[in-house]
Amino acid sequence: MTERLERLRARLAARELPALLVSTPTNRRYLSGFTGSAGFLLITAELALLLTDFRYVEQATAEAPAFHVRQLQRGLAKELAPLARELGLQRLAFEAANVTYQQWEQWQAAASEVGLELVPVIDLVEPLRRVKDAEELASIERAVQIADQAVQAVCEWLRPGVSERAVAWELERQMREAGAEGMAFALIVGSGPRGALPHAQPTEKPIAAGEPVVLDVGCVVDGYHSDLTRTICLGEPDPAYLEIYDIVLRAQHEAEACIRPGMTGGEADRIARDLIAAAGYGDQFGHSLGHGVGLEIHEGPTLRRESEDILQPGMVFSVEPGIYLPGRFGVRLEDLVVLEADGVRVLSQAPKAPVVRRSG
Ligand code: ZN
Ligand code: ZN
């Protein structure tokens, strides 16, 4: 944590910002280790304060040894002016993407009392989070493994006639029992035409034999997420499904084989997009190729057409091409990968087979 704090301080110094107020929960956790749901970090070149309320003082003290924990008695808005006076703060950066208008008004009123200038900043902490250290990677790998095993178990368990919701619950149950602390997002189960909706919420619709089913699942371990999509079919599939599946699989393989450190997110996206376009389905791949995953399910880098993000070793992101045929079906395959010096290492190990059971 002290190393993360030093890297942040270097970024503050480079922007000539004397102090930063951190209000984003994931950034707070990343920098301090504090896992509670409320509190702020106030970081200067010399100081590292964790401000939280009565409920969390003991926990914060135990979890964030690099920080001096201070109890907020009346809430930050009321204590900001005396705090600024005490610390001699004249300028304070705050995370513009994670402050409500109401909070900002209250802080601004307090700041003007003591001549404190509030400076909105974005993406000050987030870029630090993109490259994962060994401990973070271990948590992600555990979350990936739990999702892999759940998908595999559910593929063996699944029979025609089971509803999408029952499948989602079985996936969740499997992951919870394997030690997940939560789901990474509301699990997606989309069968038949519903699979053409990239974010289909599971319904009571029963899954029919021969119908493609998109399963997009993930869980949380130590605050870190996993993200996995497989498309399966029970029984005899439509030949068109097999053709589309093959294109998506080749696009994914091509991207995983060719992505290298130093590429931009846009260049990585193009590898899969060009292949799908050449096969005639460019317009049916309407989302980005991938996104970073960590303390948040969607974080940097972004692998989409116009992304200038430079891919670096240690980054963990998804590779998830898809083709969606409205009214018919969708196919998406999503792996989580970690970028290494010579290319990506695929973390997801759930089998990729277009058909899981021919009779049944
Ligand atoms: Zn996903
Ligand atoms: Zn994803």
Short mmCIF file of C-alpha atoms and ligand atoms in Angstrom, two decimals:
data_model
loop_
_atom_site.label_atom_id
_atom_site.label_comp_id
_atom_site.label_asym_id
_atom_site.label_seq_id
_atom_site.Cartn_x
_atom_site.Cartn_y
_atom_site.Cartn_z
CA MET A 1 0.00 0.00 0.00
CA THR A 2 2.83 2.44 0.73
CA GLU A 3 4.17 1.78 -2.77
CA ARG A 4 0.75 2.63 -4.27
CA LEU A 5 0.66 5.79 -2.17
CA GLU A 6 4.10 6.84 -3.42
CA ARG A 7 3.08 6.32 -7.05
CA LEU A 8 0.01 8.46 -6.45
CA ARG A 9 2.11 11.17 -4.79
CA ALA A 10 4.35 11.26 -7.85
CA ARG A 11 1.28 11.85 -10.02
CA LEU A 12 0.04 14.60 -7.70
CA ALA A 13 3.43 16.28 -7.80
CA ALA A 14 3.56 16.06 -11.60
CA ARG A 15 0.24 17.92 -11.78
CA GLU A 16 1.27 20.36 -9.04
CA LEU A 17 -1.60 19.29 -6.85
CA PRO A 18 -0.78 19.62 -3.14
CA ALA A 19 -3.61 17.39 -1.86
CA LEU A 20 -6.22 14.90 -3.06
CA LEU A 21 -9.52 13.91 -1.51
CA VAL A 22 -10.41 10.35 -2.58
CA SER A 23 -14.13 9.57 -2.57
CA THR A 24 -14.29 6.65 -5.03
CA PRO A 25 -14.80 3.45 -3.00
CA THR A 26 -12.54 1.29 -5.18
CA ASN A 27 -9.77 3.90 -5.17
CA ARG A 28 -10.09 4.23 -1.41
CA ARG A 29 -9.71 0.48 -1.04
CA TYR A 30 -6.85 0.27 -3.55
CA LEU A 31 -4.79 2.96 -1.87
CA SER A 32 -5.50 2.15 1.77
CA GLY A 33 -6.66 -1.46 2.07
CA PHE A 34 -9.79 -0.28 3.90
CA THR A 35 -12.77 -2.37 2.75
CA GLY A 36 -15.58 -0.48 4.53
CA SER A 37 -18.38 1.20 2.66
CA ALA A 38 -17.91 4.80 3.83
CA GLY A 39 -15.00 7.15 4.20
CA PHE A 40 -12.56 9.45 2.43
CA LEU A 41 -8.81 9.56 2.00
CA LEU A 42 -7.00 12.86 2.24
CA ILE A 43 -3.53 12.55 0.80
CA THR A 44 -0.79 15.17 0.70
CA ALA A 45 2.97 14.86 0.14
CA GLU A 46 3.43 14.10 3.85
CA LEU A 47 0.03 13.05 5.13
CA ALA A 48 -2.24 10.08 4.58
CA LEU A 49 -5.52 10.50 6.45
CA LEU A 50 -8.49 8.15 6.39
CA LEU A 51 -11.67 9.91 7.45
CA THR A 52 -14.56 7.69 8.37
CA ASP A 53 -17.44 7.51 10.79
CA PHE A 54 -17.87 5.73 14.10
CA ARG A 55 -18.94 2.42 12.52
CA TYR A 56 -15.63 1.93 10.76
CA VAL A 57 -12.91 3.42 12.96
CA GLU A 58 -11.72 0.12 14.38
CA GLN A 59 -11.87 -1.72 11.06
CA ALA A 60 -10.09 1.09 9.20
CA THR A 61 -7.32 1.22 11.79
CA ALA A 62 -6.72 -2.52 11.35
CA GLU A 63 -6.98 -2.58 7.55
CA ALA A 64 -5.14 0.63 6.64
CA PRO A 65 -1.90 0.74 8.65
CA ALA A 66 -0.30 3.28 6.28
CA PHE A 67 -3.08 5.77 7.09
CA HIS A 68 -3.86 7.83 10.12
CA VAL A 69 -7.54 7.16 10.86
CA ARG A 70 -9.71 10.02 11.99
CA GLN A 71 -13.32 9.79 13.03
CA LEU A 72 -15.75 12.12 11.30
CA GLN A 73 -18.22 13.38 13.90
CA ARG A 74 -20.53 15.48 11.77
CA GLY A 75 -19.76 14.44 8.21
CA LEU A 76 -17.12 15.73 5.84
CA ALA A 77 -19.07 18.76 4.62
CA LYS A 78 -19.20 20.20 8.15
CA GLU A 79 -15.60 19.28 9.01
CA LEU A 80 -13.93 20.31 5.79
CA ALA A 81 -13.35 23.94 6.75
CA PRO A 82 -11.71 23.27 10.15
CA LEU A 83 -9.67 20.45 8.59
CA ALA A 84 -8.38 22.70 5.81
CA ARG A 85 -7.48 25.33 8.38
CA GLU A 86 -5.70 22.83 10.62
CA LEU A 87 -3.68 21.35 7.72
CA GLY A 88 -3.05 24.69 6.06
CA LEU A 89 -4.62 23.48 2.79
CA GLN A 90 -5.12 26.03 0.04
CA ARG A 91 -5.92 23.73 -2.88
CA LEU A 92 -7.61 20.37 -2.69
CA ALA A 93 -8.19 18.12 -5.70
CA PHE A 94 -11.30 15.94 -5.64
CA GLU A 95 -12.48 13.08 -7.82
CA ALA A 96 -14.99 14.76 -10.13
CA ALA A 97 -16.45 11.48 -11.38
CA ASN A 98 -17.56 10.43 -7.91
CA VAL A 99 -19.14 13.41 -6.24
CA THR A 100 -22.81 14.27 -6.34
CA TYR A 101 -23.91 17.78 -7.18
CA GLN A 102 -25.27 18.12 -3.65
CA GLN A 103 -21.93 17.07 -2.10
CA TRP A 104 -20.07 19.48 -4.31
CA GLU A 105 -22.32 22.36 -3.30
CA GLN A 106 -21.79 21.59 0.38
CA TRP A 107 -18.03 21.20 0.01
CA GLN A 108 -17.81 24.34 -2.05
CA ALA A 109 -19.66 26.32 0.63
CA ALA A 110 -17.30 25.00 3.30
CA ALA A 111 -14.24 25.64 1.16
CA SER A 112 -15.16 29.25 0.45
CA GLU A 113 -15.35 29.90 4.22
CA VAL A 114 -11.63 29.28 4.53
CA GLY A 115 -10.39 30.27 1.07
CA LEU A 116 -9.81 26.67 -0.01
CA GLU A 117 -9.79 26.05 -3.76
CA LEU A 118 -11.44 22.79 -4.85
CA VAL A 119 -9.90 21.38 -8.04
CA PRO A 120 -11.87 18.74 -9.98
CA VAL A 121 -9.69 15.92 -11.36
CA ILE A 122 -10.42 12.71 -13.23
CA ASP A 123 -8.34 9.56 -13.77
CA LEU A 124 -5.73 10.34 -11.16
CA VAL A 125 -5.88 7.03 -9.26
CA GLU A 126 -7.53 4.78 -11.89
CA PRO A 127 -4.52 4.46 -14.22
CA LEU A 128 -2.47 3.11 -11.29
CA ARG A 129 -4.97 0.28 -10.91
CA ARG A 130 -4.62 -0.98 -14.47
CA VAL A 131 -1.39 -2.93 -13.92
CA LYS A 132 -2.00 -5.62 -11.33
CA ASP A 133 0.52 -6.81 -8.77
CA ALA A 134 0.98 -10.46 -7.80
CA GLU A 135 -1.49 -10.30 -4.94
CA GLU A 136 -4.20 -8.74 -7.08
CA LEU A 137 -3.59 -11.27 -9.84
CA ALA A 138 -3.93 -14.14 -7.37
CA SER A 139 -7.36 -12.87 -6.28
CA ILE A 140 -8.49 -12.45 -9.89
CA GLU A 141 -7.24 -15.94 -10.78
CA ARG A 142 -9.24 -17.40 -7.91
CA ALA A 143 -12.37 -15.53 -9.05
CA VAL A 144 -11.78 -16.77 -12.61
CA GLN A 145 -11.37 -20.36 -11.43
CA ILE A 146 -14.61 -20.26 -9.44
CA ALA A 147 -16.55 -18.93 -12.46
CA ASP A 148 -14.93 -21.54 -14.75
CA GLN A 149 -15.96 -24.37 -12.47
CA ALA A 150 -19.50 -23.06 -12.06
CA VAL A 151 -20.04 -22.83 -15.82
CA GLN A 152 -18.64 -26.30 -16.32
CA ALA A 153 -20.82 -27.77 -13.57
CA VAL A 154 -23.93 -26.03 -14.90
CA CYS A 155 -23.29 -27.31 -18.42
CA GLU A 156 -23.30 -30.84 -17.04
CA TRP A 157 -26.41 -30.22 -14.94
CA LEU A 158 -28.47 -28.35 -17.54
CA ARG A 159 -31.39 -30.05 -19.31
CA PRO A 160 -33.94 -28.65 -21.79
CA GLY A 161 -36.94 -27.17 -19.98
CA VAL A 162 -34.96 -25.48 -17.21
CA SER A 163 -35.66 -21.73 -17.05
CA GLU A 164 -33.03 -19.04 -17.59
CA ARG A 165 -33.56 -17.89 -14.00
CA ALA A 166 -33.00 -21.37 -12.63
CA VAL A 167 -29.73 -21.52 -14.58
CA ALA A 168 -28.66 -18.13 -13.20
CA TRP A 169 -29.43 -19.25 -9.67
CA GLU A 170 -27.54 -22.52 -10.11
CA LEU A 171 -24.51 -20.58 -11.37
CA GLU A 172 -24.74 -18.22 -8.40
CA ARG A 173 -25.17 -21.06 -5.92
CA GLN A 174 -22.14 -22.89 -7.33
CA MET A 175 -19.97 -19.78 -7.09
CA ARG A 176 -21.14 -18.88 -3.58
CA GLU A 177 -20.48 -22.40 -2.35
CA ALA A 178 -17.01 -22.34 -3.91
CA GLY A 179 -16.14 -19.28 -1.82
CA ALA A 180 -17.15 -16.27 -3.90
CA GLU A 181 -17.99 -13.27 -1.68
CA GLY A 182 -20.47 -11.98 -4.25
CA MET A 183 -21.48 -11.90 -7.90
CA ALA A 184 -19.50 -9.61 -10.21
CA PHE A 185 -22.78 -8.38 -11.78
CA ALA A 186 -26.33 -9.63 -12.32
CA LEU A 187 -25.58 -12.88 -14.18
CA ILE A 188 -26.68 -13.02 -17.81
CA VAL A 189 -28.50 -16.02 -19.22
CA GLY A 190 -30.00 -15.43 -22.67
CA SER A 191 -31.46 -18.32 -24.63
CA GLY A 192 -32.58 -18.39 -28.25
CA PRO A 193 -33.56 -14.92 -29.54
CA ARG A 194 -32.83 -13.48 -26.09
CA GLY A 195 -29.16 -14.33 -26.64
CA ALA A 196 -29.12 -11.61 -29.30
CA LEU A 197 -29.55 -9.06 -26.48
CA PRO A 198 -25.95 -8.69 -25.26
CA HIS A 199 -27.13 -8.02 -21.68
CA ALA A 200 -30.18 -10.26 -21.38
CA GLN A 201 -31.48 -10.56 -17.83
CA PRO A 202 -32.64 -14.09 -17.08
CA THR A 203 -36.39 -14.70 -17.32
CA GLU A 204 -38.74 -17.60 -16.61
CA LYS A 205 -38.38 -18.69 -20.24
CA PRO A 206 -37.51 -22.39 -20.43
CA ILE A 207 -34.45 -23.31 -22.45
CA ALA A 208 -35.33 -25.49 -25.43
CA ALA A 209 -33.24 -28.23 -27.02
CA GLY A 210 -31.25 -26.95 -29.99
CA GLU A 211 -31.35 -23.35 -28.75
CA PRO A 212 -28.09 -21.41 -28.26
CA VAL A 213 -27.68 -20.02 -24.74
CA VAL A 214 -25.34 -17.18 -23.76
CA LEU A 215 -24.03 -17.44 -20.18
CA ASP A 216 -22.12 -14.40 -18.91
CA VAL A 217 -20.98 -14.90 -15.33
CA GLY A 218 -18.48 -13.63 -12.82
CA CYS A 219 -17.84 -13.45 -9.12
CA VAL A 220 -15.85 -11.46 -6.58
CA VAL A 221 -12.91 -12.66 -4.46
CA ASP A 222 -11.09 -10.23 -2.12
CA GLY A 223 -12.87 -7.39 -3.93
CA TYR A 224 -11.57 -8.54 -7.35
CA HIS A 225 -13.87 -9.59 -10.19
CA SER A 226 -13.99 -12.26 -12.85
CA ASP A 227 -15.89 -12.14 -16.12
CA LEU A 228 -16.59 -15.14 -18.33
CA THR A 229 -18.95 -15.79 -21.24
CA ARG A 230 -19.68 -19.08 -22.92
CA THR A 231 -22.31 -19.87 -25.52
CA ILE A 232 -23.68 -23.38 -25.49
CA CYS A 233 -26.39 -25.42 -27.12
CA LEU A 234 -28.18 -28.48 -25.77
CA GLY A 235 -28.98 -31.04 -28.41
CA GLU A 236 -28.91 -30.60 -32.18
CA PRO A 237 -27.99 -27.04 -33.20
CA ASP A 238 -28.96 -25.03 -36.25
CA PRO A 239 -26.05 -25.13 -38.76
CA ALA A 240 -26.10 -21.29 -38.83
CA TYR A 241 -25.25 -21.30 -35.13
CA LEU A 242 -22.21 -23.49 -35.69
CA GLU A 243 -21.03 -21.21 -38.48
CA ILE A 244 -21.37 -18.08 -36.31
CA TYR A 245 -19.77 -19.81 -33.34
CA ASP A 246 -16.76 -20.70 -35.45
CA ILE A 247 -16.30 -17.08 -36.60
CA VAL A 248 -16.50 -15.75 -33.04
CA LEU A 249 -14.08 -18.40 -31.81
CA ARG A 250 -11.59 -17.61 -34.57
CA ALA A 251 -11.86 -13.88 -33.82
CA GLN A 252 -11.14 -14.56 -30.16
CA HIS A 253 -8.19 -16.87 -30.93
CA GLU A 254 -6.76 -14.34 -33.35
CA ALA A 255 -6.97 -11.52 -30.80
CA GLU A 256 -5.51 -13.66 -28.02
CA ALA A 257 -2.66 -14.78 -30.30
CA CYS A 258 -1.78 -11.32 -31.61
CA ILE A 259 -2.24 -8.84 -28.75
CA ARG A 260 1.14 -7.53 -27.59
CA PRO A 261 2.33 -4.97 -25.05
CA GLY A 262 2.64 -1.53 -26.62
CA MET A 263 -0.48 -1.88 -28.78
CA THR A 264 -3.36 0.48 -28.20
CA GLY A 265 -6.74 -0.81 -27.10
CA GLY A 266 -8.01 0.25 -30.53
CA GLU A 267 -5.43 -1.88 -32.34
CA ALA A 268 -6.32 -4.89 -30.19
CA ASP A 269 -10.03 -4.39 -30.91
CA ARG A 270 -9.36 -4.23 -34.66
CA ILE A 271 -7.77 -7.72 -34.72
CA ALA A 272 -11.08 -9.37 -33.86
CA ARG A 273 -13.27 -6.79 -35.59
CA ASP A 274 -11.52 -7.14 -38.95
CA LEU A 275 -11.94 -10.90 -38.88
CA ILE A 276 -15.65 -10.67 -38.04
CA ALA A 277 -16.17 -7.97 -40.68
CA ALA A 278 -14.38 -10.07 -43.31
CA ALA A 279 -16.79 -12.90 -42.51
CA GLY A 280 -19.66 -10.52 -43.23
CA TYR A 281 -20.86 -9.81 -39.68
CA GLY A 282 -19.14 -6.50 -38.85
CA ASP A 283 -22.45 -4.77 -38.09
CA GLN A 284 -23.52 -7.59 -35.77
CA PHE A 285 -20.51 -7.04 -33.45
CA GLY A 286 -21.73 -3.81 -31.91
CA HIS A 287 -19.74 -3.64 -28.68
CA SER A 288 -16.09 -3.32 -27.76
CA LEU A 289 -13.67 -6.26 -27.74
CA GLY A 290 -12.86 -5.98 -24.07
CA HIS A 291 -12.36 -4.05 -20.86
CA GLY A 292 -10.04 -4.10 -17.89
CA VAL A 293 -11.22 -6.03 -14.83
CA GLY A 294 -10.10 -5.62 -11.23
CA LEU A 295 -11.71 -3.97 -8.22
CA GLU A 296 -14.38 -2.98 -10.74
CA ILE A 297 -15.97 -5.20 -13.35
CA HIS A 298 -15.37 -2.53 -15.99
CA GLU A 299 -12.20 -0.49 -15.64
CA GLY A 300 -9.25 0.52 -17.77
CA PRO A 301 -7.88 -0.30 -20.24
CA THR A 302 -10.67 -0.25 -22.82
CA LEU A 303 -10.31 -2.35 -25.94
CA ARG A 304 -12.61 -0.53 -28.31
CA ARG A 305 -12.25 0.97 -31.75
CA GLU A 306 -10.98 4.42 -30.82
CA SER A 307 -9.16 3.54 -27.57
CA GLU A 308 -5.70 5.06 -27.21
CA ASP A 309 -4.97 3.13 -24.01
CA ILE A 310 -1.53 1.53 -24.27
CA LEU A 311 -1.61 -2.14 -23.29
CA GLN A 312 1.08 -2.99 -20.77
CA PRO A 313 2.33 -6.16 -19.09
CA GLY A 314 0.37 -6.85 -15.92
CA MET A 315 -2.93 -5.55 -17.28
CA VAL A 316 -5.91 -7.88 -16.91
CA PHE A 317 -8.72 -7.52 -19.43
CA SER A 318 -11.46 -9.42 -21.22
CA VAL A 319 -11.39 -10.58 -24.85
CA GLU A 320 -15.06 -10.94 -25.78
CA PRO A 321 -16.07 -10.86 -29.43
CA GLY A 322 -19.72 -11.56 -30.21
CA ILE A 323 -22.14 -11.73 -33.11
CA TYR A 324 -25.82 -11.00 -32.52
CA LEU A 325 -28.56 -11.85 -34.98
CA PRO A 326 -31.72 -10.06 -33.81
CA GLY A 327 -34.75 -12.31 -33.43
CA ARG A 328 -32.59 -15.42 -33.86
CA PHE A 329 -29.68 -15.88 -31.45
CA GLY A 330 -26.36 -14.49 -30.26
CA VAL A 331 -22.90 -15.93 -29.74
CA ARG A 332 -20.34 -14.37 -27.40
CA LEU A 333 -17.16 -15.91 -26.04
CA GLU A 334 -15.34 -14.08 -23.28
CA ASP A 335 -12.03 -14.93 -21.67
CA LEU A 336 -10.15 -12.99 -19.05
CA VAL A 337 -6.46 -12.63 -19.90
CA VAL A 338 -3.36 -11.14 -18.32
CA LEU A 339 -0.90 -9.41 -20.60
CA GLU A 340 2.69 -10.61 -20.24
CA ALA A 341 5.91 -9.49 -21.96
CA ASP A 342 5.38 -11.75 -24.99
CA GLY A 343 1.60 -11.70 -25.28
CA VAL A 344 -1.51 -12.68 -23.39
CA ARG A 345 -1.90 -15.54 -20.96
CA VAL A 346 -5.50 -16.74 -20.99
CA LEU A 347 -6.80 -17.12 -17.44
CA SER A 348 -10.26 -18.53 -18.26
CA GLN A 349 -10.24 -22.32 -18.53
CA ALA A 350 -13.95 -23.15 -18.94
CA PRO A 351 -14.31 -25.40 -22.01
CA LYS A 352 -15.38 -23.86 -25.30
CA ALA A 353 -17.68 -26.25 -27.11
CA PRO A 354 -20.60 -25.02 -29.22
CA VAL A 355 -22.71 -28.04 -28.26
CA VAL A 356 -22.67 -29.49 -24.75
CA ARG A 357 -24.91 -32.49 -25.20
CA ARG A 358 -26.23 -33.95 -28.42
CA SER A 359 -28.96 -36.05 -26.91
CA GLY A 360 -31.02 -35.23 -23.90
ZN ZN B 1 -18.98 -10.71 -19.22
ZN ZN B 2 -16.93 -8.40 -19.96
#
